[in-house]
CSV table of C-alpha atoms in Angstrom, one decimal:
chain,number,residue,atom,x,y,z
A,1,UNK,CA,111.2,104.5,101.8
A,2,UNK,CA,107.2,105.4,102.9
A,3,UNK,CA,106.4,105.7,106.4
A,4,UNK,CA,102.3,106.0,106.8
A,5,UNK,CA,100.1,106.0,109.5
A,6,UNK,CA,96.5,105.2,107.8
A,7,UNK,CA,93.6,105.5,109.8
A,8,UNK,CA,90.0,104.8,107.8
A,9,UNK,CA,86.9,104.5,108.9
A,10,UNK,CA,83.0,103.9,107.5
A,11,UNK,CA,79.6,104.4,108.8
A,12,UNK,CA,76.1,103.5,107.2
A,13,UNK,CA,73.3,105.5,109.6
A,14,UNK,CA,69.8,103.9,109.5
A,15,UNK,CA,68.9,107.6,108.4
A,16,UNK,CA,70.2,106.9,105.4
A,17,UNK,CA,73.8,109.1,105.7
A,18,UNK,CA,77.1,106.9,104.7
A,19,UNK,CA,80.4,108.4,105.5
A,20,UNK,CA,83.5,107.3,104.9
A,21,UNK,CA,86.5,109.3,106.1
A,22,UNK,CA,90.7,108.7,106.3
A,23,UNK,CA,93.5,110.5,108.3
A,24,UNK,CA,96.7,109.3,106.2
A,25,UNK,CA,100.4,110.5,108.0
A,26,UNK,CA,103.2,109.8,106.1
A,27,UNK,CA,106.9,110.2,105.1
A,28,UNK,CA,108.3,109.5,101.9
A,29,UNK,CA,112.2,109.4,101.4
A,30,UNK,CA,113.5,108.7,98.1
A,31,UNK,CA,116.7,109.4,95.8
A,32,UNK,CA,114.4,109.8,92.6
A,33,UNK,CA,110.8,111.0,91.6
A,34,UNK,CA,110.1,108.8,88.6
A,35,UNK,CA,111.3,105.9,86.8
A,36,UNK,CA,113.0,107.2,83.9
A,37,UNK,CA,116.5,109.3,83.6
A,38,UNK,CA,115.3,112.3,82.5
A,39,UNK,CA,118.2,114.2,83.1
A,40,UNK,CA,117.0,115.8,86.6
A,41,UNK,CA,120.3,114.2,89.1
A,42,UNK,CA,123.0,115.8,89.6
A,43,UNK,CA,124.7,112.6,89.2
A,44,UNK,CA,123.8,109.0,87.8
A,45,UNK,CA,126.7,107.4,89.3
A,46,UNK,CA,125.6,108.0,92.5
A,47,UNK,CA,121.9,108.4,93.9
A,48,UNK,CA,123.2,108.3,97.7
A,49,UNK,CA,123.6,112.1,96.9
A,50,UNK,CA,119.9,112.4,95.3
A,51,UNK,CA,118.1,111.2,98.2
A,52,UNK,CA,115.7,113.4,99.4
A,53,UNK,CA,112.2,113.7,100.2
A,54,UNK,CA,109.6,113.1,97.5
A,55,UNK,CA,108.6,115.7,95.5
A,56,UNK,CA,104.8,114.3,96.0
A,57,UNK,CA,105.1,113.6,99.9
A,58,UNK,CA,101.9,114.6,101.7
A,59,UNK,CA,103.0,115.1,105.2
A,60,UNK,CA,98.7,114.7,106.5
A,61,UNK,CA,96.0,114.0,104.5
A,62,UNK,CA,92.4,114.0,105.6
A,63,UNK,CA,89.6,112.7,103.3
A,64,UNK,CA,86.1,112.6,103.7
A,65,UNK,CA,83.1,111.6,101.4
A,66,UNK,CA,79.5,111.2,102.2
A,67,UNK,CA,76.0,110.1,100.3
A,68,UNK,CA,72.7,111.4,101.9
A,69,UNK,CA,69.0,110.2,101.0
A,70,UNK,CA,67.0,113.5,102.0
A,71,UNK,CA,64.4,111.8,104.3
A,72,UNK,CA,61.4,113.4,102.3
A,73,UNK,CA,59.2,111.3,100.0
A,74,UNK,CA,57.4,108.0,99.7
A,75,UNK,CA,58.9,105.7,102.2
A,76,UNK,CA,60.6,108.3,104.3
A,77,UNK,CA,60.2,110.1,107.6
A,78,UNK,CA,58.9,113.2,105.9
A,79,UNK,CA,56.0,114.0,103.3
A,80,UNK,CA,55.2,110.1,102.7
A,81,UNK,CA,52.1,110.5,102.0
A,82,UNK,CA,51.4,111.2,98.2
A,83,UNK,CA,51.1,114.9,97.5
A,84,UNK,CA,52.4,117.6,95.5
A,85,UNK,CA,55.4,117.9,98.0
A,86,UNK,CA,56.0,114.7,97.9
A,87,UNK,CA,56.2,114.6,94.4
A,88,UNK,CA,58.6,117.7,94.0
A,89,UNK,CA,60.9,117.1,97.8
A,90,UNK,CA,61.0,113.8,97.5
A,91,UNK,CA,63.8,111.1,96.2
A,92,UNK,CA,66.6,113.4,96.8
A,93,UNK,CA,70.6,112.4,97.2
A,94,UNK,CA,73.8,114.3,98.2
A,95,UNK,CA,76.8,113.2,97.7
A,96,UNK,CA,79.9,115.1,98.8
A,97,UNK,CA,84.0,114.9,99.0
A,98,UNK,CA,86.5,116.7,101.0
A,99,UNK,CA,90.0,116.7,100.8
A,100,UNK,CA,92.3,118.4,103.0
A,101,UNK,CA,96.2,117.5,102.4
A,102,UNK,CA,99.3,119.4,103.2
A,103,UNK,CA,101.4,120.9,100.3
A,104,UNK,CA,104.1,119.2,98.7
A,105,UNK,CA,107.8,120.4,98.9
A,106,UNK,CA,109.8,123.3,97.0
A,107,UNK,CA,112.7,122.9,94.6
A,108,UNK,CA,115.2,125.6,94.6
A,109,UNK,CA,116.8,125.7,91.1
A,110,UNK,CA,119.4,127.0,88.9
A,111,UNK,CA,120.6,128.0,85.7
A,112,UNK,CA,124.3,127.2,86.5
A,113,UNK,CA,124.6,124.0,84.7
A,114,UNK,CA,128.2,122.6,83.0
A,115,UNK,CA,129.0,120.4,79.9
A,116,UNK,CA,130.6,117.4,82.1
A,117,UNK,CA,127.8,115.0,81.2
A,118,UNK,CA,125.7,115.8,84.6
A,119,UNK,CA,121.9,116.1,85.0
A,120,UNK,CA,120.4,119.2,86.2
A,121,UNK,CA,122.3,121.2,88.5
A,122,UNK,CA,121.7,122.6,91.7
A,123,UNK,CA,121.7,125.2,94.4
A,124,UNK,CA,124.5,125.8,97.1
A,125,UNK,CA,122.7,126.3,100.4
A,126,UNK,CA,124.1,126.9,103.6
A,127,UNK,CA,120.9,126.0,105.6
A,128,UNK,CA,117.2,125.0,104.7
A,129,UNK,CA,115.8,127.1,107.4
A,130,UNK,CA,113.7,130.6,106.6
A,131,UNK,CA,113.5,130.1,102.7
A,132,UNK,CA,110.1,131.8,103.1
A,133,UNK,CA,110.0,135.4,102.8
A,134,UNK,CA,107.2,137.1,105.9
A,135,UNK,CA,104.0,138.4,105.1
A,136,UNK,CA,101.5,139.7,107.6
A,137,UNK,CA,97.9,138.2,106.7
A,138,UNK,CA,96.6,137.2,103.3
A,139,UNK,CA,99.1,136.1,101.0
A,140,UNK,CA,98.5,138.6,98.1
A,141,UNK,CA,100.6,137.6,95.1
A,142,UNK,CA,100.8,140.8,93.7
A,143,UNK,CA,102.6,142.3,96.8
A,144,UNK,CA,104.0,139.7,98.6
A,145,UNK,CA,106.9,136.8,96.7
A,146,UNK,CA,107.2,133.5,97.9
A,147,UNK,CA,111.2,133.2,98.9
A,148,UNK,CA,113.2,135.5,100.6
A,149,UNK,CA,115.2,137.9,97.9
A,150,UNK,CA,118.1,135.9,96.0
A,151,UNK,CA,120.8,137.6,98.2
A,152,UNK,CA,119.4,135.5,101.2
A,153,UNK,CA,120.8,132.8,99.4
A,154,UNK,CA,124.2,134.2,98.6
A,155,UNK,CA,126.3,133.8,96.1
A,156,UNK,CA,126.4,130.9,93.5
A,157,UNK,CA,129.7,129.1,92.5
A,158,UNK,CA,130.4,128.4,88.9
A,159,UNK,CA,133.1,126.1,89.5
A,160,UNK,CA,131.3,123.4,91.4
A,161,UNK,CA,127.7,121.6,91.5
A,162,UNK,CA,125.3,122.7,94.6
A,163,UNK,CA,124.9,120.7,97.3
A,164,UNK,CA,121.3,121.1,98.0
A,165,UNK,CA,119.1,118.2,98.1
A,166,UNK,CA,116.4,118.2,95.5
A,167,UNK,CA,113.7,119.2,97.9
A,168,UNK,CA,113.4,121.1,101.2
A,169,UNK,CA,111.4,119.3,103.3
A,170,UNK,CA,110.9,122.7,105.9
A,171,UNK,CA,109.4,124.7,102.4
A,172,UNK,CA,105.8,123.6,101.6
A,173,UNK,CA,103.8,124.6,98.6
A,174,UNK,CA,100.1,126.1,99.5
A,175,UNK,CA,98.0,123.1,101.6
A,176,UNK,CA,95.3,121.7,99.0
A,177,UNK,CA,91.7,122.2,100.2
A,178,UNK,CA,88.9,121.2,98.4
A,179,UNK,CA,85.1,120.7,99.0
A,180,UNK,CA,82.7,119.3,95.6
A,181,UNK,CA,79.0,118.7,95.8
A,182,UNK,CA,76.2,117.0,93.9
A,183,UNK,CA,72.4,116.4,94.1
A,184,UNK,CA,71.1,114.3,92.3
A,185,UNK,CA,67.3,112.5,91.8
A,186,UNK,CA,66.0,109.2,89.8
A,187,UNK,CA,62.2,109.6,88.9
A,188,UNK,CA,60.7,106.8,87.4
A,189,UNK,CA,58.4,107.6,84.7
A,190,UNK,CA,57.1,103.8,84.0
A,191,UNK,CA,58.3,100.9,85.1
A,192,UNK,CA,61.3,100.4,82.7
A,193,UNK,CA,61.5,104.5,81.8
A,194,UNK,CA,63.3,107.0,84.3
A,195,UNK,CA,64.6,110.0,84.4
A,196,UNK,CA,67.7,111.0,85.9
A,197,UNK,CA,68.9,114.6,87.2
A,198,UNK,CA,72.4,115.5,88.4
A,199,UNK,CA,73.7,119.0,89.5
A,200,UNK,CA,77.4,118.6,90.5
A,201,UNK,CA,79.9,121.5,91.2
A,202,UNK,CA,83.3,121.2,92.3
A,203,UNK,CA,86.1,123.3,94.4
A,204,UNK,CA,82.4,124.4,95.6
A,205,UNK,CA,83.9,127.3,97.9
A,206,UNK,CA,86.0,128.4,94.7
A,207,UNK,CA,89.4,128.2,97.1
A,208,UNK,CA,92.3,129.7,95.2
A,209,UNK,CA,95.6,127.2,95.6
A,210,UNK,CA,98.8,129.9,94.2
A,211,UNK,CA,101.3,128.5,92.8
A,212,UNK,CA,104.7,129.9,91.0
A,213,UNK,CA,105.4,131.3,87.7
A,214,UNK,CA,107.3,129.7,85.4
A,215,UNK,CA,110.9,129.2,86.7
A,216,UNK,CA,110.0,131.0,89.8
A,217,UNK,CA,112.1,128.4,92.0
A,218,UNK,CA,115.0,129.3,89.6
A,219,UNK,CA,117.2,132.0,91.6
A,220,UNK,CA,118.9,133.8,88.1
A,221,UNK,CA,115.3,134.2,86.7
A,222,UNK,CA,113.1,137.3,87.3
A,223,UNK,CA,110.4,135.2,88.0
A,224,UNK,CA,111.9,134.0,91.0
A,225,UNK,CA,109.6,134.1,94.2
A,226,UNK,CA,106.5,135.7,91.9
A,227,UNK,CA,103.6,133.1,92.9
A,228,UNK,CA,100.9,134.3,90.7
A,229,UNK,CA,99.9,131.4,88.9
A,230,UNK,CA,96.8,129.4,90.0
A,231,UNK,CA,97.6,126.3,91.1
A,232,UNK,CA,94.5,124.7,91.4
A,233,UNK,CA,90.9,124.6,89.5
A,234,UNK,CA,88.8,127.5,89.9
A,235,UNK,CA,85.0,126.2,90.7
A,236,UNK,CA,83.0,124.5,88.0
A,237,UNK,CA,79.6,123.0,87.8
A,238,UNK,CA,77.6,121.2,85.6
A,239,UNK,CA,73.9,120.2,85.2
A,240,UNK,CA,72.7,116.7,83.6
A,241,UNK,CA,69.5,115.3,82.7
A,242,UNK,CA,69.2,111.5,81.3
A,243,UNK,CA,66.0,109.6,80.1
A,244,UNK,CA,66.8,106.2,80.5
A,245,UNK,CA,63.7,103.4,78.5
């Protein structure tokens, strides 16, 4: 089941600024995360006991893109006139894209598993509240984990299959922010040859998203807690010129 509350809205300014921006709230409940059996229930036989929420739910999600004409140049507020700063200021666009959306939910995991023809095991839990180890500040990977130390979690049976649900809803990966750029100019050469610039860099403020090592949901592995990995694409940018005739 998806509950959403989708508000959108866009707006063309005689300046020569369109925006478009969306505010999406949402829920999603659901007893699996794809279409195929891959082996990840506990049971087959019955998914009452797999419903959870989504892996992918995104409790808010605000999105904003834009696309600005710079108002210098022939045919614009400023520097209409023919001149050298005309010529060089003028015909400019930027174009921009925000995204702002909460972080998806944590798996806790296992390495208990037993030959009786089951999927993946899981966890036994005796609440989902305070999974999340403190830390004062700045996360810093290298001093702070993730989870609260295995013992938090007690001991794990090895004569039954866990009874947490595949996700816990109150334990959120790291909020995705990200923020690209480009500018961009058409300058017409003749009247059927042009030439087209482009500058474009994106995750523009280079934000660092952490995310876990690998099996560091999984409470037997040393990994566990250890978010070191990046999780997210540092910043990258890139320049392109095109003659068009």
């Amino acid at each position: 089941t998806y509950h959403a509350m989708n508000v959108k809205f866009t707006r063309r300014y005689s300046s020569g600024l369109t925006v478009q921006a969306s505010y999406v709230l949402s829920k999603l409940m659901t007893d699996s995360d794809s279409y195929s059996q891959s082996g990840t229930s506990e049971t087959t036989y019955n998914f009452r006991l797999e419903k959870s929420i989504g892996g992918y739910d995104q409790t808010h999600q605000v999105k904003l893109t834009y696309l600005y004409d710079l108002p210098f140049g022939a045919g614009k507020r400023y520097l209409s006139q023919r001149g050298v700063a005309s010529a060089l200021l003028g015909g400019w666009h930027v174009a921009g894209n925000q995204q702002y959306l909460s972080g998806t939910p944590v798996a806790l995991t296992t390495s208990i598993s037993f030959p009786i023809f089951n999927g993946a095991n899981r966890p036994t839990v005796t609440t989902y509240d305070g999974w999340r180890a403190p830390y004062t500040g700045r996360f810093d990977p290298y001093a702070d984990n993730f989870f609260q130390p295995v013992s938090f979690f007690g001991a794990q049976p090895q004569t039954q299959l866990g009874n947490a649900t595949r996700y816990n809803s109150k334990l959120r990966n790291w909020p995705a922010f990200n923020e690209s750029l480009s500018l961009s100019r058409s300058i017409t050469i003749k009247e059927q040859k042009r030439l087209d610039f482009r500058w474009e860099a994106f995750n523009l403020l280079n934000r660092t998203r952490f995310g876990a090592l690998s099996n560091g949901t999984q409470l037997q592995n040393a990994n566990f807690g250890l978010w070191r990995a990046q999780a997210n694409t540092p910043r990258q940018m890139q320049v392109s010129l095109k003659f068009y005739w």
